[in-house]
Amino acid sequence: DIYINNELVADMFGVYSIDIVSDTTYALRVEKEGYLTVEESIIIPDSEESKLETRIYKTINLVEEEIIPTTIDLNLSIVSSTGEKVMGSKLELVDMNSKQTVFKGNITSDTYAMTAAENTQFAYKVKAREYFFTQGIVKLTSAKDQPIVNEKIVLTKIEIDRKINEKPILFETNSTEFTLSSKAALEAIVDLTTNNENLVVEIAAHTDDVGQEKDNLILSDRRANAVRDYLISRGVLGQQLIAKGYGEAQPIVPNTSDENRSLNRRVEIFIRIIN
């Protein structure tokens, strides 16, 4: 499309024709899809007397317009912390901009691939049978700077008989009431077990040596069940929990002071089964 002074010039069999006036400057604009627009001035000289025709030759060079990508190829690969491919995991992917679920289901391979708009964030959740649940965020920025994003989602393998409460769960003397500070540790267990329904954990309760051994065994059993009841009240499935009391038989420090005895009045939680 050719414009003279913003007026579109008609194309007649490949010839663009318009009436002009001598000794005048015209604004020329050339537009073509896929090319940068050219804007220039054309100076028409004063006509010469007795000269019937004046020809002005001008070459217009069109430069192809750069196509700027607006989408990004996103590849999510699921691997273990030791670098092994994790096959057949369950993936949930949510577009944080629109709050829409992009994908939710099982992926047969170790990789999920999709095309997404630039400047998008995705929240992901991944579950796999022999691995701990994990979640995180993937940020996509400029398609021009990074047209392909390869993101690794790393899963930690579940170890049977691994202790999973990092913070101690402690009790008052001769009581099934756990200390207030222990609730934070129990909330971590709630999060772990509700996000990993395939786990069965053992709640192992222990006492100090104050009182009769048989009474301490009963007390430890009550403490284990108190923790089990609390976890169930917080949404953990009952079939995921085994409660067992060990009494005073397994102290972690000698029962030689009040401080040591408080450490022995504890609950430890272990992974026992992967369903």
PDB file of C-alpha atoms in Angstrom:
ATOM      1  CA  ASP A   1       0.000   0.000   0.000  1.00  0.00           C
ATOM      2  CA  ILE A   2       1.372   3.349  -1.094  1.00  0.00           C
ATOM      3  CA  TYR A   3       0.179   6.610   0.436  1.00  0.00           C
ATOM      4  CA  ILE A   4       0.872  10.166  -0.800  1.00  0.00           C
ATOM      5  CA  ASN A   5       0.038  12.758   1.858  1.00  0.00           C
ATOM      6  CA  ASN A   6      -1.876  10.008   3.713  1.00  0.00           C
ATOM      7  CA  GLU A   7      -4.043   9.291   0.636  1.00  0.00           C
ATOM      8  CA  LEU A   8      -4.002   5.727  -0.609  1.00  0.00           C
ATOM      9  CA  VAL A   9      -2.820   5.528  -4.217  1.00  0.00           C
ATOM     10  CA  ALA A  10      -4.803   3.133  -6.422  1.00  0.00           C
ATOM     11  CA  ASP A  11      -2.985   0.235  -8.015  1.00  0.00           C
ATOM     12  CA  MET A  12      -3.744  -0.082 -11.744  1.00  0.00           C
ATOM     13  CA  PHE A  13      -2.067  -3.197 -13.110  1.00  0.00           C
ATOM     14  CA  GLY A  14       0.968  -2.682 -10.945  1.00  0.00           C
ATOM     15  CA  VAL A  15       1.180   1.068 -11.612  1.00  0.00           C
ATOM     16  CA  TYR A  16       0.396   3.580  -8.881  1.00  0.00           C
ATOM     17  CA  SER A  17      -0.881   6.826 -10.397  1.00  0.00           C
ATOM     18  CA  ILE A  18      -1.827  10.150  -8.798  1.00  0.00           C
ATOM     19  CA  ASP A  19      -1.997  13.755  -9.959  1.00  0.00           C
ATOM     20  CA  ILE A  20       0.731  15.934  -8.459  1.00  0.00           C
ATOM     21  CA  VAL A  21       1.801  19.556  -8.631  1.00  0.00           C
ATOM     22  CA  SER A  22       5.294  20.701  -9.506  1.00  0.00           C
ATOM     23  CA  ASP A  23       7.515  22.519  -7.082  1.00  0.00           C
ATOM     24  CA  THR A  24       5.883  20.698  -4.183  1.00  0.00           C
ATOM     25  CA  THR A  25       7.047  18.292  -1.493  1.00  0.00           C
ATOM     26  CA  TYR A  26       4.947  15.189  -0.872  1.00  0.00           C
ATOM     27  CA  ALA A  27       4.942  12.738   2.015  1.00  0.00           C
ATOM     28  CA  LEU A  28       5.380   9.171   0.838  1.00  0.00           C
ATOM     29  CA  ARG A  29       4.467   6.162   2.964  1.00  0.00           C
ATOM     30  CA  VAL A  30       4.879   2.545   1.898  1.00  0.00           C
ATOM     31  CA  GLU A  31       3.278  -0.290   3.910  1.00  0.00           C
ATOM     32  CA  LYS A  32       3.457  -4.044   3.368  1.00  0.00           C
ATOM     33  CA  GLU A  33       2.482  -6.777   5.772  1.00  0.00           C
ATOM     34  CA  GLY A  34       5.551  -8.408   7.324  1.00  0.00           C
ATOM     35  CA  TYR A  35       7.778  -5.398   6.567  1.00  0.00           C
ATOM     36  CA  LEU A  36       8.683  -2.204   8.368  1.00  0.00           C
ATOM     37  CA  THR A  37       6.794   0.878   7.179  1.00  0.00           C
ATOM     38  CA  VAL A  38       8.860   3.380   5.155  1.00  0.00           C
ATOM     39  CA  GLU A  39       8.149   7.098   5.389  1.00  0.00           C
ATOM     40  CA  GLU A  40      10.033   9.530   3.190  1.00  0.00           C
ATOM     41  CA  SER A  41       9.622  12.868   1.407  1.00  0.00           C
ATOM     42  CA  ILE A  42       9.515  13.297  -2.370  1.00  0.00           C
ATOM     43  CA  ILE A  43      10.420  16.699  -3.757  1.00  0.00           C
ATOM     44  CA  ILE A  44       8.797  17.472  -7.103  1.00  0.00           C
ATOM     45  CA  PRO A  45      10.883  20.048  -8.989  1.00  0.00           C
ATOM     46  CA  ASP A  46       9.463  23.010 -10.828  1.00  0.00           C
ATOM     47  CA  SER A  47       8.348  22.034 -14.305  1.00  0.00           C
ATOM     48  CA  GLU A  48      10.538  23.192 -17.172  1.00  0.00           C
ATOM     49  CA  GLU A  49       8.941  25.193 -19.945  1.00  0.00           C
ATOM     50  CA  SER A  50       8.285  23.260 -23.147  1.00  0.00           C
ATOM     51  CA  LYS A  51       9.216  19.958 -21.365  1.00  0.00           C
ATOM     52  CA  LEU A  52       6.239  17.648 -21.541  1.00  0.00           C
ATOM     53  CA  GLU A  53       7.409  15.026 -19.047  1.00  0.00           C
ATOM     54  CA  THR A  54       9.628  14.808 -15.998  1.00  0.00           C
ATOM     55  CA  ARG A  55      10.501  11.439 -14.580  1.00  0.00           C
ATOM     56  CA  ILE A  56      11.670  10.928 -10.987  1.00  0.00           C
ATOM     57  CA  TYR A  57      13.123   7.558 -10.090  1.00  0.00           C
ATOM     58  CA  LYS A  58      13.210   6.380  -6.491  1.00  0.00           C
ATOM     59  CA  THR A  59      13.991   2.985  -5.013  1.00  0.00           C
ATOM     60  CA  ILE A  60      12.224   1.987  -1.820  1.00  0.00           C
ATOM     61  CA  ASN A  61      13.896  -0.801   0.166  1.00  0.00           C
ATOM     62  CA  LEU A  62      11.551  -2.711   2.461  1.00  0.00           C
ATOM     63  CA  VAL A  63      13.039  -4.450   5.497  1.00  0.00           C
ATOM     64  CA  GLU A  64      11.339  -7.534   6.888  1.00  0.00           C
ATOM     65  CA  GLU A  65       9.746  -6.966  10.278  1.00  0.00           C
ATOM     66  CA  GLU A  66      11.275  -8.975  13.096  1.00  0.00           C
ATOM     67  CA  ILE A  67       8.816 -11.500  14.436  1.00  0.00           C
ATOM     68  CA  ILE A  68       9.005 -11.332  18.226  1.00  0.00           C
ATOM     69  CA  PRO A  69       7.831 -14.543  19.907  1.00  0.00           C
ATOM     70  CA  THR A  70       5.240 -14.278  22.674  1.00  0.00           C
ATOM     71  CA  THR A  71       5.063 -17.927  23.728  1.00  0.00           C
ATOM     72  CA  ILE A  72       7.512 -20.164  25.549  1.00  0.00           C
ATOM     73  CA  ASP A  73       8.018 -23.920  25.319  1.00  0.00           C
ATOM     74  CA  LEU A  74       7.964 -25.245  28.889  1.00  0.00           C
ATOM     75  CA  ASN A  75       9.432 -28.670  29.676  1.00  0.00           C
ATOM     76  CA  LEU A  76       9.030 -30.037  33.198  1.00  0.00           C
ATOM     77  CA  SER A  77      11.217 -33.044  33.927  1.00  0.00           C
ATOM     78  CA  ILE A  78      10.621 -35.087  37.091  1.00  0.00           C
ATOM     79  CA  VAL A  79      13.824 -36.450  38.615  1.00  0.00           C
ATOM     80  CA  SER A  80      14.976 -37.848  41.934  1.00  0.00           C
ATOM     81  CA  SER A  81      17.482 -36.089  44.169  1.00  0.00           C
ATOM     82  CA  THR A  82      20.090 -38.559  42.837  1.00  0.00           C
ATOM     83  CA  GLY A  83      19.318 -37.611  39.227  1.00  0.00           C
ATOM     84  CA  GLU A  84      17.186 -40.612  38.213  1.00  0.00           C
ATOM     85  CA  LYS A  85      14.119 -40.172  35.996  1.00  0.00           C
ATOM     86  CA  VAL A  86      10.835 -40.516  37.895  1.00  0.00           C
ATOM     87  CA  MET A  87       8.231 -42.164  35.700  1.00  0.00           C
ATOM     88  CA  GLY A  88       4.452 -42.093  36.075  1.00  0.00           C
ATOM     89  CA  SER A  89       4.091 -39.246  38.563  1.00  0.00           C
ATOM     90  CA  LYS A  90       0.907 -37.282  39.217  1.00  0.00           C
ATOM     91  CA  LEU A  91       1.151 -33.624  38.228  1.00  0.00           C
ATOM     92  CA  GLU A  92      -1.090 -30.664  38.947  1.00  0.00           C
ATOM     93  CA  LEU A  93      -0.266 -27.399  37.181  1.00  0.00           C
ATOM     94  CA  VAL A  94      -2.119 -24.128  37.888  1.00  0.00           C
ATOM     95  CA  ASP A  95      -1.768 -20.833  36.002  1.00  0.00           C
ATOM     96  CA  MET A  96      -1.293 -18.318  38.807  1.00  0.00           C
ATOM     97  CA  ASN A  97      -2.389 -15.414  36.600  1.00  0.00           C
ATOM     98  CA  SER A  98      -5.797 -16.851  35.692  1.00  0.00           C
ATOM     99  CA  LYS A  99      -6.047 -19.292  38.652  1.00  0.00           C
ATOM    100  CA  GLN A 100      -7.042 -21.964  36.122  1.00  0.00           C
ATOM    101  CA  THR A 101      -5.845 -25.567  36.329  1.00  0.00           C
ATOM    102  CA  VAL A 102      -3.807 -26.194  33.190  1.00  0.00           C
ATOM    103  CA  PHE A 103      -3.196 -29.898  33.797  1.00  0.00           C
ATOM    104  CA  LYS A 104      -4.119 -32.449  36.442  1.00  0.00           C
ATOM    105  CA  GLY A 105      -3.381 -36.126  35.979  1.00  0.00           C
ATOM    106  CA  ASN A 106      -0.736 -38.794  35.562  1.00  0.00           C
ATOM    107  CA  ILE A 107       2.144 -38.414  33.122  1.00  0.00           C
ATOM    108  CA  THR A 108       3.443 -41.691  31.741  1.00  0.00           C
ATOM    109  CA  SER A 109       6.986 -40.465  31.063  1.00  0.00           C
ATOM    110  CA  ASP A 110       9.311 -38.327  33.193  1.00  0.00           C
ATOM    111  CA  THR A 111       8.528 -35.117  31.282  1.00  0.00           C
ATOM    112  CA  TYR A 112       5.527 -32.866  30.755  1.00  0.00           C
ATOM    113  CA  ALA A 113       5.720 -30.390  27.859  1.00  0.00           C
ATOM    114  CA  MET A 114       3.475 -27.471  26.954  1.00  0.00           C
ATOM    115  CA  THR A 115       3.481 -24.053  25.269  1.00  0.00           C
ATOM    116  CA  ALA A 116       2.642 -21.079  27.464  1.00  0.00           C
ATOM    117  CA  ALA A 117       2.421 -17.305  27.204  1.00  0.00           C
ATOM    118  CA  GLU A 118       5.367 -15.249  28.355  1.00  0.00           C
ATOM    119  CA  ASN A 119       5.256 -13.456  31.715  1.00  0.00           C
ATOM    120  CA  THR A 120       3.298 -16.312  33.302  1.00  0.00           C
ATOM    121  CA  GLN A 121       3.736 -18.128  36.600  1.00  0.00           C
ATOM    122  CA  PHE A 122       2.706 -21.714  37.256  1.00  0.00           C
ATOM    123  CA  ALA A 123       2.274 -23.444  40.600  1.00  0.00           C
ATOM    124  CA  TYR A 124       2.947 -27.181  40.478  1.00  0.00           C
ATOM    125  CA  LYS A 125       2.289 -30.135  42.766  1.00  0.00           C
ATOM    126  CA  VAL A 126       3.898 -33.510  42.100  1.00  0.00           C
ATOM    127  CA  LYS A 127       3.264 -36.902  43.678  1.00  0.00           C
ATOM    128  CA  ALA A 128       4.980 -40.199  42.908  1.00  0.00           C
ATOM    129  CA  ARG A 129       4.588 -43.524  44.662  1.00  0.00           C
ATOM    130  CA  GLU A 130       8.020 -43.928  46.266  1.00  0.00           C
ATOM    131  CA  TYR A 131       8.750 -40.220  46.675  1.00  0.00           C
ATOM    132  CA  PHE A 132       7.707 -37.414  48.974  1.00  0.00           C
ATOM    133  CA  PHE A 133       5.162 -34.917  47.653  1.00  0.00           C
ATOM    134  CA  THR A 134       6.658 -31.655  46.439  1.00  0.00           C
ATOM    135  CA  GLN A 135       5.346 -28.322  45.192  1.00  0.00           C
ATOM    136  CA  GLY A 136       6.779 -25.114  43.803  1.00  0.00           C
ATOM    137  CA  ILE A 137       6.531 -22.302  41.260  1.00  0.00           C
ATOM    138  CA  VAL A 138       7.857 -21.911  37.709  1.00  0.00           C
ATOM    139  CA  LYS A 139       8.236 -18.361  36.369  1.00  0.00           C
ATOM    140  CA  LEU A 140       8.233 -17.630  32.635  1.00  0.00           C
ATOM    141  CA  THR A 141       9.523 -14.192  31.627  1.00  0.00           C
ATOM    142  CA  SER A 142      10.509 -13.001  28.134  1.00  0.00           C
ATOM    143  CA  ALA A 143       9.887 -15.274  25.151  1.00  0.00           C
ATOM    144  CA  LYS A 144      12.526 -13.368  23.207  1.00  0.00           C
ATOM    145  CA  ASP A 145      15.204 -13.863  25.880  1.00  0.00           C
ATOM    146  CA  GLN A 146      14.239 -17.421  26.821  1.00  0.00           C
ATOM    147  CA  PRO A 147      11.960 -19.125  24.257  1.00  0.00           C
ATOM    148  CA  ILE A 148      12.491 -22.551  25.861  1.00  0.00           C
ATOM    149  CA  VAL A 149      12.425 -23.246  29.608  1.00  0.00           C
ATOM    150  CA  ASN A 150      13.608 -26.608  30.916  1.00  0.00           C
ATOM    151  CA  GLU A 151      12.673 -26.935  34.584  1.00  0.00           C
ATOM    152  CA  LYS A 152      13.664 -29.859  36.815  1.00  0.00           C
ATOM    153  CA  ILE A 153      11.313 -30.881  39.596  1.00  0.00           C
ATOM    154  CA  VAL A 154      13.341 -32.830  42.135  1.00  0.00           C
ATOM    155  CA  LEU A 155      11.659 -35.477  44.308  1.00  0.00           C
ATOM    156  CA  THR A 156      13.135 -37.009  47.452  1.00  0.00           C
ATOM    157  CA  LYS A 157      12.835 -40.763  47.765  1.00  0.00           C
ATOM    158  CA  ILE A 158      10.927 -42.170  50.721  1.00  0.00           C
ATOM    159  CA  GLU A 159      13.087 -44.239  53.070  1.00  0.00           C
ATOM    160  CA  ILE A 160      11.442 -46.973  55.114  1.00  0.00           C
ATOM    161  CA  ASP A 161      12.085 -46.637  58.890  1.00  0.00           C
ATOM    162  CA  ARG A 162      13.163 -43.028  58.453  1.00  0.00           C
ATOM    163  CA  LYS A 163      12.302 -40.746  61.357  1.00  0.00           C
ATOM    164  CA  ILE A 164      10.238 -37.843  60.012  1.00  0.00           C
ATOM    165  CA  ASN A 165       9.628 -35.524  62.964  1.00  0.00           C
ATOM    166  CA  GLU A 166      12.627 -33.223  63.026  1.00  0.00           C
ATOM    167  CA  LYS A 167      11.391 -31.402  66.122  1.00  0.00           C
ATOM    168  CA  PRO A 168      10.670 -33.433  69.276  1.00  0.00           C
ATOM    169  CA  ILE A 169       7.115 -34.132  70.455  1.00  0.00           C
ATOM    170  CA  LEU A 170       7.346 -33.876  74.247  1.00  0.00           C
ATOM    171  CA  PHE A 171       4.944 -34.497  77.140  1.00  0.00           C
ATOM    172  CA  GLU A 172       4.409 -33.240  80.642  1.00  0.00           C
ATOM    173  CA  THR A 173       5.280 -35.610  83.503  1.00  0.00           C
ATOM    174  CA  ASN A 174       2.830 -38.503  83.879  1.00  0.00           C
ATOM    175  CA  SER A 175       0.499 -36.913  81.302  1.00  0.00           C
ATOM    176  CA  THR A 176      -0.845 -37.538  77.816  1.00  0.00           C
ATOM    177  CA  GLU A 177      -0.828 -33.787  77.138  1.00  0.00           C
ATOM    178  CA  PHE A 178       1.950 -32.852  74.731  1.00  0.00           C
ATOM    179  CA  THR A 179       3.640 -29.505  75.165  1.00  0.00           C
ATOM    180  CA  LEU A 180       2.434 -26.468  73.234  1.00  0.00           C
ATOM    181  CA  SER A 181       5.702 -26.275  71.293  1.00  0.00           C
ATOM    182  CA  SER A 182       5.117 -29.830  70.066  1.00  0.00           C
ATOM    183  CA  LYS A 183       2.075 -28.790  68.024  1.00  0.00           C
ATOM    184  CA  ALA A 184       4.317 -27.177  65.419  1.00  0.00           C
ATOM    185  CA  ALA A 185       6.095 -30.506  64.922  1.00  0.00           C
ATOM    186  CA  LEU A 186       2.747 -32.285  64.634  1.00  0.00           C
ATOM    187  CA  GLU A 187       1.535 -29.821  62.002  1.00  0.00           C
ATOM    188  CA  ALA A 188       4.534 -30.784  59.871  1.00  0.00           C
ATOM    189  CA  ILE A 189       3.441 -34.422  60.188  1.00  0.00           C
ATOM    190  CA  VAL A 190      -0.110 -33.463  59.186  1.00  0.00           C
ATOM    191  CA  ASP A 191       1.226 -31.772  56.055  1.00  0.00           C
ATOM    192  CA  LEU A 192       3.453 -34.731  55.177  1.00  0.00           C
ATOM    193  CA  THR A 193       0.860 -37.477  55.653  1.00  0.00           C
ATOM    194  CA  THR A 194      -2.073 -35.675  54.014  1.00  0.00           C
ATOM    195  CA  ASN A 195       0.057 -34.965  50.937  1.00  0.00           C
ATOM    196  CA  ASN A 196       1.439 -38.524  50.840  1.00  0.00           C
ATOM    197  CA  GLU A 197      -1.604 -40.769  51.305  1.00  0.00           C
ATOM    198  CA  ASN A 198       0.464 -43.831  50.386  1.00  0.00           C
ATOM    199  CA  LEU A 199       2.487 -43.596  53.610  1.00  0.00           C
ATOM    200  CA  VAL A 200       1.833 -45.524  56.821  1.00  0.00           C
ATOM    201  CA  VAL A 201       3.685 -44.123  59.807  1.00  0.00           C
ATOM    202  CA  GLU A 202       4.317 -45.436  63.292  1.00  0.00           C
ATOM    203  CA  ILE A 203       3.815 -43.156  66.278  1.00  0.00           C
ATOM    204  CA  ALA A 204       6.367 -44.496  68.783  1.00  0.00           C
ATOM    205  CA  ALA A 205       5.870 -43.099  72.301  1.00  0.00           C
ATOM    206  CA  HIS A 206       8.414 -43.284  75.142  1.00  0.00           C
ATOM    207  CA  THR A 207       8.490 -42.331  78.820  1.00  0.00           C
ATOM    208  CA  ASP A 208      11.128 -41.570  81.436  1.00  0.00           C
ATOM    209  CA  ASP A 209      11.817 -44.002  84.321  1.00  0.00           C
ATOM    210  CA  VAL A 210       9.631 -42.315  86.919  1.00  0.00           C
ATOM    211  CA  GLY A 211       7.026 -44.801  88.190  1.00  0.00           C
ATOM    212  CA  GLN A 212       6.482 -48.506  87.597  1.00  0.00           C
ATOM    213  CA  GLU A 213       7.660 -50.017  84.327  1.00  0.00           C
ATOM    214  CA  LYS A 214       4.255 -51.536  83.493  1.00  0.00           C
ATOM    215  CA  ASP A 215       2.548 -48.217  84.223  1.00  0.00           C
ATOM    216  CA  ASN A 216       4.998 -46.421  81.959  1.00  0.00           C
ATOM    217  CA  LEU A 217       4.239 -48.887  79.166  1.00  0.00           C
ATOM    218  CA  ILE A 218       0.531 -48.119  79.510  1.00  0.00           C
ATOM    219  CA  LEU A 219       1.251 -44.378  79.669  1.00  0.00           C
ATOM    220  CA  SER A 220       3.355 -44.495  76.521  1.00  0.00           C
ATOM    221  CA  ASP A 221       0.601 -46.357  74.713  1.00  0.00           C
ATOM    222  CA  ARG A 222      -1.883 -43.669  75.770  1.00  0.00           C
ATOM    223  CA  ARG A 223       0.507 -40.961  74.574  1.00  0.00           C
ATOM    224  CA  ALA A 224       0.920 -42.635  71.181  1.00  0.00           C
ATOM    225  CA  ASN A 225      -2.853 -42.796  70.797  1.00  0.00           C
ATOM    226  CA  ALA A 226      -3.226 -39.179  71.944  1.00  0.00           C
ATOM    227  CA  VAL A 227      -0.977 -38.138  69.066  1.00  0.00           C
ATOM    228  CA  ARG A 228      -2.839 -40.444  66.685  1.00  0.00           C
ATOM    229  CA  ASP A 229      -6.177 -38.919  67.716  1.00  0.00           C
ATOM    230  CA  TYR A 230      -4.810 -35.416  67.231  1.00  0.00           C
ATOM    231  CA  LEU A 231      -3.509 -36.204  63.736  1.00  0.00           C
ATOM    232  CA  ILE A 232      -6.854 -37.745  62.750  1.00  0.00           C
ATOM    233  CA  SER A 233      -8.632 -34.635  64.036  1.00  0.00           C
ATOM    234  CA  ARG A 234      -6.403 -32.613  61.688  1.00  0.00           C
ATOM    235  CA  GLY A 235      -7.432 -34.667  58.651  1.00  0.00           C
ATOM    236  CA  VAL A 236      -4.928 -37.534  58.531  1.00  0.00           C
ATOM    237  CA  LEU A 237      -6.443 -40.900  57.543  1.00  0.00           C
ATOM    238  CA  GLY A 238      -6.636 -43.403  60.393  1.00  0.00           C
ATOM    239  CA  GLN A 239      -5.243 -46.194  58.216  1.00  0.00           C
ATOM    240  CA  GLN A 240      -2.038 -44.186  57.824  1.00  0.00           C
ATOM    241  CA  LEU A 241      -1.290 -44.246  61.560  1.00  0.00           C
ATOM    242  CA  ILE A 242       0.058 -46.994  63.833  1.00  0.00           C
ATOM    243  CA  ALA A 243       0.261 -46.071  67.541  1.00  0.00           C
ATOM    244  CA  LYS A 244       2.704 -47.999  69.747  1.00  0.00           C
ATOM    245  CA  GLY A 245       4.034 -47.420  73.263  1.00  0.00           C
ATOM    246  CA  TYR A 246       7.539 -48.520  74.314  1.00  0.00           C
ATOM    247  CA  GLY A 247       7.466 -47.361  77.936  1.00  0.00           C
ATOM    248  CA  GLU A 248      10.844 -46.547  79.472  1.00  0.00           C
ATOM    249  CA  ALA A 249      12.746 -49.212  77.516  1.00  0.00           C
ATOM    250  CA  GLN A 250      14.388 -46.919  74.924  1.00  0.00           C
ATOM    251  CA  PRO A 251      15.750 -43.738  76.547  1.00  0.00           C
ATOM    252  CA  ILE A 252      17.822 -41.432  74.331  1.00  0.00           C
ATOM    253  CA  VAL A 253      19.737 -40.030  77.320  1.00  0.00           C
ATOM    254  CA  PRO A 254      20.298 -41.417  80.851  1.00  0.00           C
ATOM    255  CA  ASN A 255      17.423 -40.687  83.234  1.00  0.00           C
ATOM    256  CA  THR A 256      19.747 -38.858  85.628  1.00  0.00           C
ATOM    257  CA  SER A 257      18.152 -35.391  85.681  1.00  0.00           C
ATOM    258  CA  ASP A 258      14.839 -33.659  85.166  1.00  0.00           C
ATOM    259  CA  GLU A 259      16.149 -32.231  81.900  1.00  0.00           C
ATOM    260  CA  ASN A 260      17.136 -35.666  80.598  1.00  0.00           C
ATOM    261  CA  ARG A 261      13.833 -37.184  81.686  1.00  0.00           C
ATOM    262  CA  SER A 262      11.926 -34.483  79.764  1.00  0.00           C
ATOM    263  CA  LEU A 263      13.829 -35.512  76.619  1.00  0.00           C
ATOM    264  CA  ASN A 264      12.932 -39.168  77.150  1.00  0.00           C
ATOM    265  CA  ARG A 265       9.209 -38.318  77.445  1.00  0.00           C
ATOM    266  CA  ARG A 266       8.904 -38.145  73.697  1.00  0.00           C
ATOM    267  CA  VAL A 267       7.157 -39.355  70.558  1.00  0.00           C
ATOM    268  CA  GLU A 268       9.069 -40.305  67.438  1.00  0.00           C
ATOM    269  CA  ILE A 269       7.335 -40.872  64.123  1.00  0.00           C
ATOM    270  CA  PHE A 270       8.756 -43.274  61.528  1.00  0.00           C
ATOM    271  CA  ILE A 271       7.779 -44.281  58.012  1.00  0.00           C
ATOM    272  CA  ARG A 272       6.969 -47.988  58.103  1.00  0.00           C
ATOM    273  CA  ILE A 273       5.012 -48.813  54.906  1.00  0.00           C
ATOM    274  CA  ILE A 274       4.554 -47.443  51.374  1.00  0.00           C
ATOM    275  CA  ASN A 275       1.212 -48.568  49.942  1.00  0.00           C
TER     276      ASN A 275
END
